[in-house]
Short mmCIF file of C-alpha atoms and ligand atoms in Angstrom, two decimals:
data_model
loop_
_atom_site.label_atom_id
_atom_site.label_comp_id
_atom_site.label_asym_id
_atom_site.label_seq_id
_atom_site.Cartn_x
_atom_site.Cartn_y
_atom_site.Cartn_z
CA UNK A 1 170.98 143.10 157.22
CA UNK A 2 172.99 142.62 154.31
CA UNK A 3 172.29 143.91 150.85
CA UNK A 4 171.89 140.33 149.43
CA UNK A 5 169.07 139.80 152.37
CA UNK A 6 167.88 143.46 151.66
CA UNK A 7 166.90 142.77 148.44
CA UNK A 8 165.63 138.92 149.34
CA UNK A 9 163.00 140.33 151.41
CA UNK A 10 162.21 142.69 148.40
CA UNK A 11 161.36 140.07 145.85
CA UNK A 12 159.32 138.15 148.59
CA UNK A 13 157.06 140.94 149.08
CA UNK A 14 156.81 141.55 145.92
CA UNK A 15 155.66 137.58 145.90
CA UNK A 16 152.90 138.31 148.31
CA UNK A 17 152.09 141.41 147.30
CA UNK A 18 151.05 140.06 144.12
CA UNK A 19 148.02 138.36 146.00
CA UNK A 20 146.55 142.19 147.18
CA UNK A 21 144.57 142.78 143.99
CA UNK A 22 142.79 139.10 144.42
CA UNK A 23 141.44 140.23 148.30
CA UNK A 24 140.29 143.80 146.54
CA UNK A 25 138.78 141.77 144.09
CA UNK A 26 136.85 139.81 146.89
CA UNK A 27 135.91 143.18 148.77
CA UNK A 28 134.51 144.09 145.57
CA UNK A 29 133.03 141.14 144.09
CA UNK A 30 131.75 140.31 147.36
CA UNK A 31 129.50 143.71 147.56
CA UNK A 32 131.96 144.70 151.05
CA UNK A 33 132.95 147.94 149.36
CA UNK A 34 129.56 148.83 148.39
CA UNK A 35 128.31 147.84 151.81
CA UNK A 36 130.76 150.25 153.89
CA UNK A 37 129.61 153.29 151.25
CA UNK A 38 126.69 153.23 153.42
CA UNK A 39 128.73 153.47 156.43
CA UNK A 40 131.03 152.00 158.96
CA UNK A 41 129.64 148.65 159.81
CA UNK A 42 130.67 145.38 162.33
CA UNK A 43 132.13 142.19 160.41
CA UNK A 44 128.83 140.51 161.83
CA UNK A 45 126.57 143.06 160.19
CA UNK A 46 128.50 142.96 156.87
CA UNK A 47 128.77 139.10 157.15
CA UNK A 48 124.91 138.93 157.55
CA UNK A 49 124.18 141.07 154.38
CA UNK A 50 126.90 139.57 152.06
CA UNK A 51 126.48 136.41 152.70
CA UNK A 52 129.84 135.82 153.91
CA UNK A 53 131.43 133.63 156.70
CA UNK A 54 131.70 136.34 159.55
CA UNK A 55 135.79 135.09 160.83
CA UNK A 56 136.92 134.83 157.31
CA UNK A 57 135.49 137.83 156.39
CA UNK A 58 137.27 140.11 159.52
CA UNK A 59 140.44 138.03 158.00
CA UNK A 60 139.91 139.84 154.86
CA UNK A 61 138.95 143.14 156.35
CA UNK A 62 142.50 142.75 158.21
CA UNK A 63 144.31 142.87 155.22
CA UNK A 64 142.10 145.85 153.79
CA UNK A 65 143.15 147.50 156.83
CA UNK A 66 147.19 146.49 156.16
CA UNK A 67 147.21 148.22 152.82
CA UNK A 68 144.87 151.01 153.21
CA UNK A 69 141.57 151.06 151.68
CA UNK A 70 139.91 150.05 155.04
CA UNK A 71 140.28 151.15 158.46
CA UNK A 72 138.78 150.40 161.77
CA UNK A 73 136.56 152.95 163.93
CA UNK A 74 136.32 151.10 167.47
CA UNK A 75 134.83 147.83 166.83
CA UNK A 76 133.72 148.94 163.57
CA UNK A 77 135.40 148.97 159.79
CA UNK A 78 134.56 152.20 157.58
CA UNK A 79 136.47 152.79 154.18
CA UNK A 80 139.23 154.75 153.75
CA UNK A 81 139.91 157.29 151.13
CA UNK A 82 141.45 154.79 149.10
CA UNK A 83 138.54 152.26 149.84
CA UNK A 84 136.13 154.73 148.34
CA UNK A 85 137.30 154.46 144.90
CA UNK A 86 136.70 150.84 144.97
CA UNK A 87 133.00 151.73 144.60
CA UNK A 88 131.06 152.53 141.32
CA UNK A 89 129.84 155.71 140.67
CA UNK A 90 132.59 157.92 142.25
CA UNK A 91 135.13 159.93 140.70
CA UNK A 92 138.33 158.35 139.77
CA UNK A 93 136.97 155.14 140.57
CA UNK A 94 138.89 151.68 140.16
CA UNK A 95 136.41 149.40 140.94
CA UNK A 96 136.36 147.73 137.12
CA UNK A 97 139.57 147.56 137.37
CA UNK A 98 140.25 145.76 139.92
CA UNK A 99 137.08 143.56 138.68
CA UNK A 100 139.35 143.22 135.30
CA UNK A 101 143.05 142.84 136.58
CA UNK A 102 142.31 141.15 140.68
CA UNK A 103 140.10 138.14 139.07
CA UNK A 104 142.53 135.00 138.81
CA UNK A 105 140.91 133.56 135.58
CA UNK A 106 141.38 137.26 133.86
CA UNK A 107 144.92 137.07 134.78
CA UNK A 108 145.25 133.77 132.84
CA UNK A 109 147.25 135.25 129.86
CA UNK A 110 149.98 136.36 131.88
CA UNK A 111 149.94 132.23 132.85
CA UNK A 112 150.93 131.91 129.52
CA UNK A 113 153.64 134.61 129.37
CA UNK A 114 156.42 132.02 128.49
CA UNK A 115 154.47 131.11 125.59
CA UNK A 116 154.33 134.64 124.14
CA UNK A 117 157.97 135.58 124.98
CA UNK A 118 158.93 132.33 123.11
CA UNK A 119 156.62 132.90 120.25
CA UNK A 120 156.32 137.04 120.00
CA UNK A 121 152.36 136.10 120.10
CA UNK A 122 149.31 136.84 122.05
CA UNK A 123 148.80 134.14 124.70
CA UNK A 124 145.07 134.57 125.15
CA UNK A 125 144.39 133.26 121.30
CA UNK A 126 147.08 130.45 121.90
CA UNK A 127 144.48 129.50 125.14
CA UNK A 128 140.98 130.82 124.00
CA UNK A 129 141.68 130.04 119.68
CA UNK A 130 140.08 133.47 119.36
CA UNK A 131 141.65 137.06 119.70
CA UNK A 132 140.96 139.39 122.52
CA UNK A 133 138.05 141.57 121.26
CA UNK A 134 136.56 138.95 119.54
CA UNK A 135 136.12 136.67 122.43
CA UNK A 136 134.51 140.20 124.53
CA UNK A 137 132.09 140.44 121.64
CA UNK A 138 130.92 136.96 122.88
CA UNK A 139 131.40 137.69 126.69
CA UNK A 140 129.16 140.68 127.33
CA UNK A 141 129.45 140.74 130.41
CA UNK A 142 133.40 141.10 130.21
CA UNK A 143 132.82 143.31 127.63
CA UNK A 144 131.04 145.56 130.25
CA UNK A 145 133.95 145.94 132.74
CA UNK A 146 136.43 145.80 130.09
CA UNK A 147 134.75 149.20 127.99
CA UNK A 148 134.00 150.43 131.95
CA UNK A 149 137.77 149.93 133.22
CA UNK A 150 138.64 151.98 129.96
CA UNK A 151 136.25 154.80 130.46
CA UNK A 152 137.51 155.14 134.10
CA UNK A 153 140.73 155.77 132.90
CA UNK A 154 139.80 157.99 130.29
CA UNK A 155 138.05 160.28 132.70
CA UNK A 156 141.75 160.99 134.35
CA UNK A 157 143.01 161.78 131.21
CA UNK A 158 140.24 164.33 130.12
CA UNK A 159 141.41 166.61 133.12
CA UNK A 160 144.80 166.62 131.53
CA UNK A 161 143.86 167.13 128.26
CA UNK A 162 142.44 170.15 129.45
CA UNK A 163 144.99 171.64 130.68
CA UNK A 164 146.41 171.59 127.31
CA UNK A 165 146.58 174.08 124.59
CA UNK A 166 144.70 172.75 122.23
CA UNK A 167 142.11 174.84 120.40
CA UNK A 168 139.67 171.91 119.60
CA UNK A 169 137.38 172.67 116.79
CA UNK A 170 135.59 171.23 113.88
CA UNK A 171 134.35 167.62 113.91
CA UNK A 172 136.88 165.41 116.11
CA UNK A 173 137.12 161.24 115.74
CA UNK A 174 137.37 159.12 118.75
CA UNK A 175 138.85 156.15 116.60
CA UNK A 176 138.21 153.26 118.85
CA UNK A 177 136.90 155.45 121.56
CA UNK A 178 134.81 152.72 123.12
CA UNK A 179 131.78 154.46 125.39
CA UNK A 180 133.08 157.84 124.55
CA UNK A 181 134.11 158.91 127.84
CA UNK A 182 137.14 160.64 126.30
CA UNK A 183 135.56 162.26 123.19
CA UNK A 184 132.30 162.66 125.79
CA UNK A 185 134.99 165.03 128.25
CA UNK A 186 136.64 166.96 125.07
CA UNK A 187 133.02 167.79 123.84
CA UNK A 188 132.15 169.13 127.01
CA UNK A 189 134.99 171.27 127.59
CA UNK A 190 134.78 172.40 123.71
CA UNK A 191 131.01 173.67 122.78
CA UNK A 192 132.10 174.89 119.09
CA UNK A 193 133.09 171.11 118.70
CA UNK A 194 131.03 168.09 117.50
CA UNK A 195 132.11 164.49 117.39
CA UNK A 196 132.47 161.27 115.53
CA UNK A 197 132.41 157.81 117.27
CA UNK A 198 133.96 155.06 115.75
CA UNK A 199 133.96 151.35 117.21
CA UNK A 200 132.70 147.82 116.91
CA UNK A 201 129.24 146.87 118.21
CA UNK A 202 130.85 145.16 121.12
CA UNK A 203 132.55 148.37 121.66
CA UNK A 204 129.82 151.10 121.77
CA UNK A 205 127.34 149.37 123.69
CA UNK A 206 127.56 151.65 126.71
CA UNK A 207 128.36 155.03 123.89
CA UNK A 208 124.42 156.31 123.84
CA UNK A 209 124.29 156.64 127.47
CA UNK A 210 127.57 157.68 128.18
CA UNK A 211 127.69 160.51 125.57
CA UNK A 212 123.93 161.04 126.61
CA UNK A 213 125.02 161.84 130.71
CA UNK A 214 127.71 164.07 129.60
CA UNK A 215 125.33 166.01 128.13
CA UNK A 216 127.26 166.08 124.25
CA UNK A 217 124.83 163.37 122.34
CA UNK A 218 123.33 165.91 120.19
CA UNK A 219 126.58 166.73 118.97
CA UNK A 220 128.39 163.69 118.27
CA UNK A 221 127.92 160.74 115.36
CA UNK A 222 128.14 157.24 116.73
CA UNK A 223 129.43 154.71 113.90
CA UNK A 224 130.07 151.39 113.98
CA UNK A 225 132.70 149.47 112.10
CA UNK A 226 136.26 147.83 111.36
CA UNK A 227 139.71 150.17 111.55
CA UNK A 228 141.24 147.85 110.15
CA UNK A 229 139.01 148.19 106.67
CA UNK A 230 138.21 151.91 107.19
CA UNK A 231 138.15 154.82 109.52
CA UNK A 232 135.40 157.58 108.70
CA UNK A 233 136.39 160.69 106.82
CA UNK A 234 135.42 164.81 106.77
CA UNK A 235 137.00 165.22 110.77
CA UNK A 236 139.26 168.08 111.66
CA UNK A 237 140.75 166.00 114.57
CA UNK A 238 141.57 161.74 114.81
CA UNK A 239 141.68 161.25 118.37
CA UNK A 240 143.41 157.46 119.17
CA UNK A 241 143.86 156.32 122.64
CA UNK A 242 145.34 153.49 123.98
CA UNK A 243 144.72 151.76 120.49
CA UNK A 244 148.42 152.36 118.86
CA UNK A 245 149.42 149.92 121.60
CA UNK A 246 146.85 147.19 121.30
CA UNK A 247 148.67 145.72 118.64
CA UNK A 248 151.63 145.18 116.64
CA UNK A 249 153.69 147.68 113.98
CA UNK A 250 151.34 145.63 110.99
CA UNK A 251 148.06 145.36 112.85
CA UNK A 252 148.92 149.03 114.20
CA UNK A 253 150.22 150.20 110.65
CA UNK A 254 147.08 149.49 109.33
CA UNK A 255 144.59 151.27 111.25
CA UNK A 256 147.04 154.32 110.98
CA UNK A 257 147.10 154.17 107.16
CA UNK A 258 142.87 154.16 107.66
CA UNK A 259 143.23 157.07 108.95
CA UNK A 260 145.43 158.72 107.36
CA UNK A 261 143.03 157.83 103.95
CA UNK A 262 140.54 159.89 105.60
CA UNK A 263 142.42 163.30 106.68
CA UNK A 264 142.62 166.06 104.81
CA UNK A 265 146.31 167.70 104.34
CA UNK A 266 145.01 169.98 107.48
CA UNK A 267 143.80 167.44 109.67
CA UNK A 268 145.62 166.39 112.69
CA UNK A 269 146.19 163.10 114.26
CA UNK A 270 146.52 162.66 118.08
CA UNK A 271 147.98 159.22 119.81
CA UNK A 272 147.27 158.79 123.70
CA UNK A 273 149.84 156.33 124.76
CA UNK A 274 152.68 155.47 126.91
CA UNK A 275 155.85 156.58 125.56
CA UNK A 276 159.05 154.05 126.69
CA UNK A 277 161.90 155.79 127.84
CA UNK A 278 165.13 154.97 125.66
CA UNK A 279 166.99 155.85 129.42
CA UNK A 280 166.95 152.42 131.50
CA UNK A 281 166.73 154.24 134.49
CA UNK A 282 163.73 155.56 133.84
CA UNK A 283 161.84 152.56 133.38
CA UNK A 284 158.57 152.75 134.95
CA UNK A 285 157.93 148.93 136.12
CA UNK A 286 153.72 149.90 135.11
CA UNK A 287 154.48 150.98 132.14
CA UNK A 288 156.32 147.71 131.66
CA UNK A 289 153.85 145.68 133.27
CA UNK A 290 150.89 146.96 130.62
CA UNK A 291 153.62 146.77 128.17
CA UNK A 292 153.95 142.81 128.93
CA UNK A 293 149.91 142.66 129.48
CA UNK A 294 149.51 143.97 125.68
CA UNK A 295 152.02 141.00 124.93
CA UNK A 296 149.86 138.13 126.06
CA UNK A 297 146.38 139.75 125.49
CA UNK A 298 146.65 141.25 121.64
CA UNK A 299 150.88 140.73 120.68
CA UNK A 300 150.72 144.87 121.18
CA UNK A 301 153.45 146.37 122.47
CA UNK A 302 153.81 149.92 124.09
CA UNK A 303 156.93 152.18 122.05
CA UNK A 304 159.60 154.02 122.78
CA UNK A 305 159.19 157.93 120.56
CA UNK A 306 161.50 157.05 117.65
CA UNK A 307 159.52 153.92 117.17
CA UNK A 308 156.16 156.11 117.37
CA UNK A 309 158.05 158.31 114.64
CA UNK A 310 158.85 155.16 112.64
CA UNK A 311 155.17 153.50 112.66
CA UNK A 312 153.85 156.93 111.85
CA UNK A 313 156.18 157.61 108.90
CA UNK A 314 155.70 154.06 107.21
CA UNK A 315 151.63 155.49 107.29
CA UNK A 316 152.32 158.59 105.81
CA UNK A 317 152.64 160.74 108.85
CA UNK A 318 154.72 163.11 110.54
CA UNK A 319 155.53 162.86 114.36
CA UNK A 320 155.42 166.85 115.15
CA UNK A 321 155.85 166.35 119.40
CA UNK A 322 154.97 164.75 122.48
CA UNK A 323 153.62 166.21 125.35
CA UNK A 324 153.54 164.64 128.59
CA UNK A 325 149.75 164.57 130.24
CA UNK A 326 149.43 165.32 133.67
CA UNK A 327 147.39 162.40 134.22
CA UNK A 328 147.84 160.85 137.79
CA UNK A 329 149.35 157.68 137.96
CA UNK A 330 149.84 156.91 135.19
CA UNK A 331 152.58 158.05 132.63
CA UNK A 332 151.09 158.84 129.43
CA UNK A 333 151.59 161.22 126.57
CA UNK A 334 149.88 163.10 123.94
CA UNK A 335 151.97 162.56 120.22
CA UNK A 336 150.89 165.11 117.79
CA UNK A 337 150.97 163.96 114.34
CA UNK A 338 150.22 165.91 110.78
CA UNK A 339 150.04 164.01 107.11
CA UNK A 340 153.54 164.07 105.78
C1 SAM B 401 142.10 149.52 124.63
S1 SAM B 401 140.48 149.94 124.13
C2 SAM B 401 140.57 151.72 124.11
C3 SAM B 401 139.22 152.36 124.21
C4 SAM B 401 139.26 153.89 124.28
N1 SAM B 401 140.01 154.48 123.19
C5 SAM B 401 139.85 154.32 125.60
O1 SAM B 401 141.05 154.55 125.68
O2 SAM B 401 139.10 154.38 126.58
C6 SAM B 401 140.52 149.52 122.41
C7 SAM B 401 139.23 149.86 121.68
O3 SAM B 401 139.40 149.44 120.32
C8 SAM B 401 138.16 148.91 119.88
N2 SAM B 401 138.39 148.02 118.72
C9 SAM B 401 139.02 146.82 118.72
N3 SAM B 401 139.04 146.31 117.49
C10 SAM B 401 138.42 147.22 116.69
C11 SAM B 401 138.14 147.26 115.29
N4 SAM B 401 138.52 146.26 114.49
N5 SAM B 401 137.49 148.34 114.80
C12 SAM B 401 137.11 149.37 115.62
N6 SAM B 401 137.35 149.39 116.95
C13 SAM B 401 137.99 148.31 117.48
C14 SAM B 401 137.67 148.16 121.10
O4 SAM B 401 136.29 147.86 121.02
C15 SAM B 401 138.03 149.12 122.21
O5 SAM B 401 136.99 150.03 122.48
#
């Protein structure tokens, strides 16, 4: 085989591969994965209790098997390690996710990519007339796997903020935090620490009971409101993750200058983000991908350090460093910034 045919055969199955979120999507939506948490079952058995047509289903199944997350035992099909995270409830768990990202009609904003590389703007107002939190304020349901898909990810990161030397103390801000899982993790690993909350309604609707499991309610403020108008003040620490990104240097300028309002010269501001390599050879194609996703759902945009530096100076901050988090899978960093 030629290189020409090498790499042919790489951008088809990158083609087809694009389809393997939509079958996870249908092993989850369909209740399968749920169904083999209780054990390894027949396609008949499984067809029975989902509903499902028994020789399309085994069809499905197949391709579980092909990329991992299934596997057959004899005559019967059992999950895989991989296959358990599609469930709820488990640690490190992608099931909203692939809820989010492997349903066709949530993927419709990247339909409208050419739109928002022509224009520089987000393609889900262009097809919805309406921004993307706005139209999950509407959608609760969305709103529900959207704030769950977050918190899942957050739980990875807590680990690796762990691991970090960072003596956390005095009251610290989850700006944005959505259902607190981050803020919920820090407070648990930090008992001298209490915590602030800050979100829209839409937001915090799952915040009471997910501070409330992690055992840290009595020790954190949930408030509601607009970063864009104002971000509560008297906080040691403004925690900010995966908000910098949701939007663009104005829209992201001014929830940074909010905040910056608020702190005191000893506060400290932390960003959890992806940090674009300036190197091209170290482009990480998910990094790039989210980077593009941010494009067409909110005209956000993830940043390479000196433009981090740059936002941050224009609101009256100082970039002091960037620490890589250990957080599996995904690349993302912890920028440290004081007011300048
Ligand atoms: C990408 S999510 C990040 C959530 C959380 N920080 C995390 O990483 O899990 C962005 C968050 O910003 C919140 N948000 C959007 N617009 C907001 C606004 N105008 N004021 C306050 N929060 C807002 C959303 O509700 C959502 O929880």
């Amino acid at each position: 085989m030629d290189d020409a045919e090498r790499e042919r055969d790489r951008l088809v199955s990158m083609v087809w591969n694009s389809y393997v979120p939509h079958a996870l999507h249908s092993l989850v939506s369909l209740g399968i994965a749920e169904l083999l948490a209780n054990g390894a079952a027949s396609v008949e058995r499984l067809a029975e209790q989902s509903g499902t047509h028994a020789p399309s289903l085994y069809r499905l199944l197949r391709l579980a098997v092909s990329v991992g997350v299934v596997r057959l035992d004899g005559e019967l099909f059992a999950l895989t390690t991989a296959g358990e995270l599609l469930c709820s409830g488990v640690p490190g768990s992608v099931r909203n996710m692939i809820l989010r990202y492997g349903n066709a009609a949530e993927r419709g904003s990247w339909g409208e990519l050419n739109y928002s590389v022509r224009t520089g703007q987000d393609a889900v107002r262009h097809i919805f007339g309406e921004g993307f939190f706005e139209l999950l304020s509407t959608h609760p349901e969305q709103a529900a796997i959207f704030n769950e898909t977050m918190a899942e990810v957050s739980r990875g990161v807590v680990q690796a903020m762990r691991e970090l030397d960072i003596a956390w103390h005095g009251r610290i801000a989850d700006v944005g935090g959505g259902s607190g899982a981050l803020l919920a993790g820090v407070l648990a690993a930090n008992p001298q620490a209490s915590g602030l909350l800050y979100d829209t309604e839409s937001g915090l609707r799952d915040a009471e009971a997910s501070l409330a499991a992690a055992g840290v309610r009595d020790r954190c403020k949930i408030v509601c409101g607009d970063f864009f108008e104002s971000v509560p003040g008297g906080c040691d620490a403004y925690l900010l993750k995966h908000i910098v990104h949701d939007w663009d240097d104005e829209r992201a300028g001014m929830v940074l200058k909010c905040c910056r309002e608020s702190m005191t010269a000893d506060a400290r501001l932390y960003l959890i983000e992806s940090v674009v390599p300036d190197d091209p050879t170290a482009f990480d194609a998910g990094m790039l991908v989210r980077d593009l996703t941010m494009l067409v759902n909110l005209a956000g945009r993830e940043r390479t350090r000196s433009e981090f530096a740059q936002l941050l100076a224009g609101c009256g901050l100082q970039l002091m460093e960037v620490v890589p988090l250990a957080s599996p899978g995904r690349p993302y960093s912890l920028l440290t910034a004081i007011p300048a």
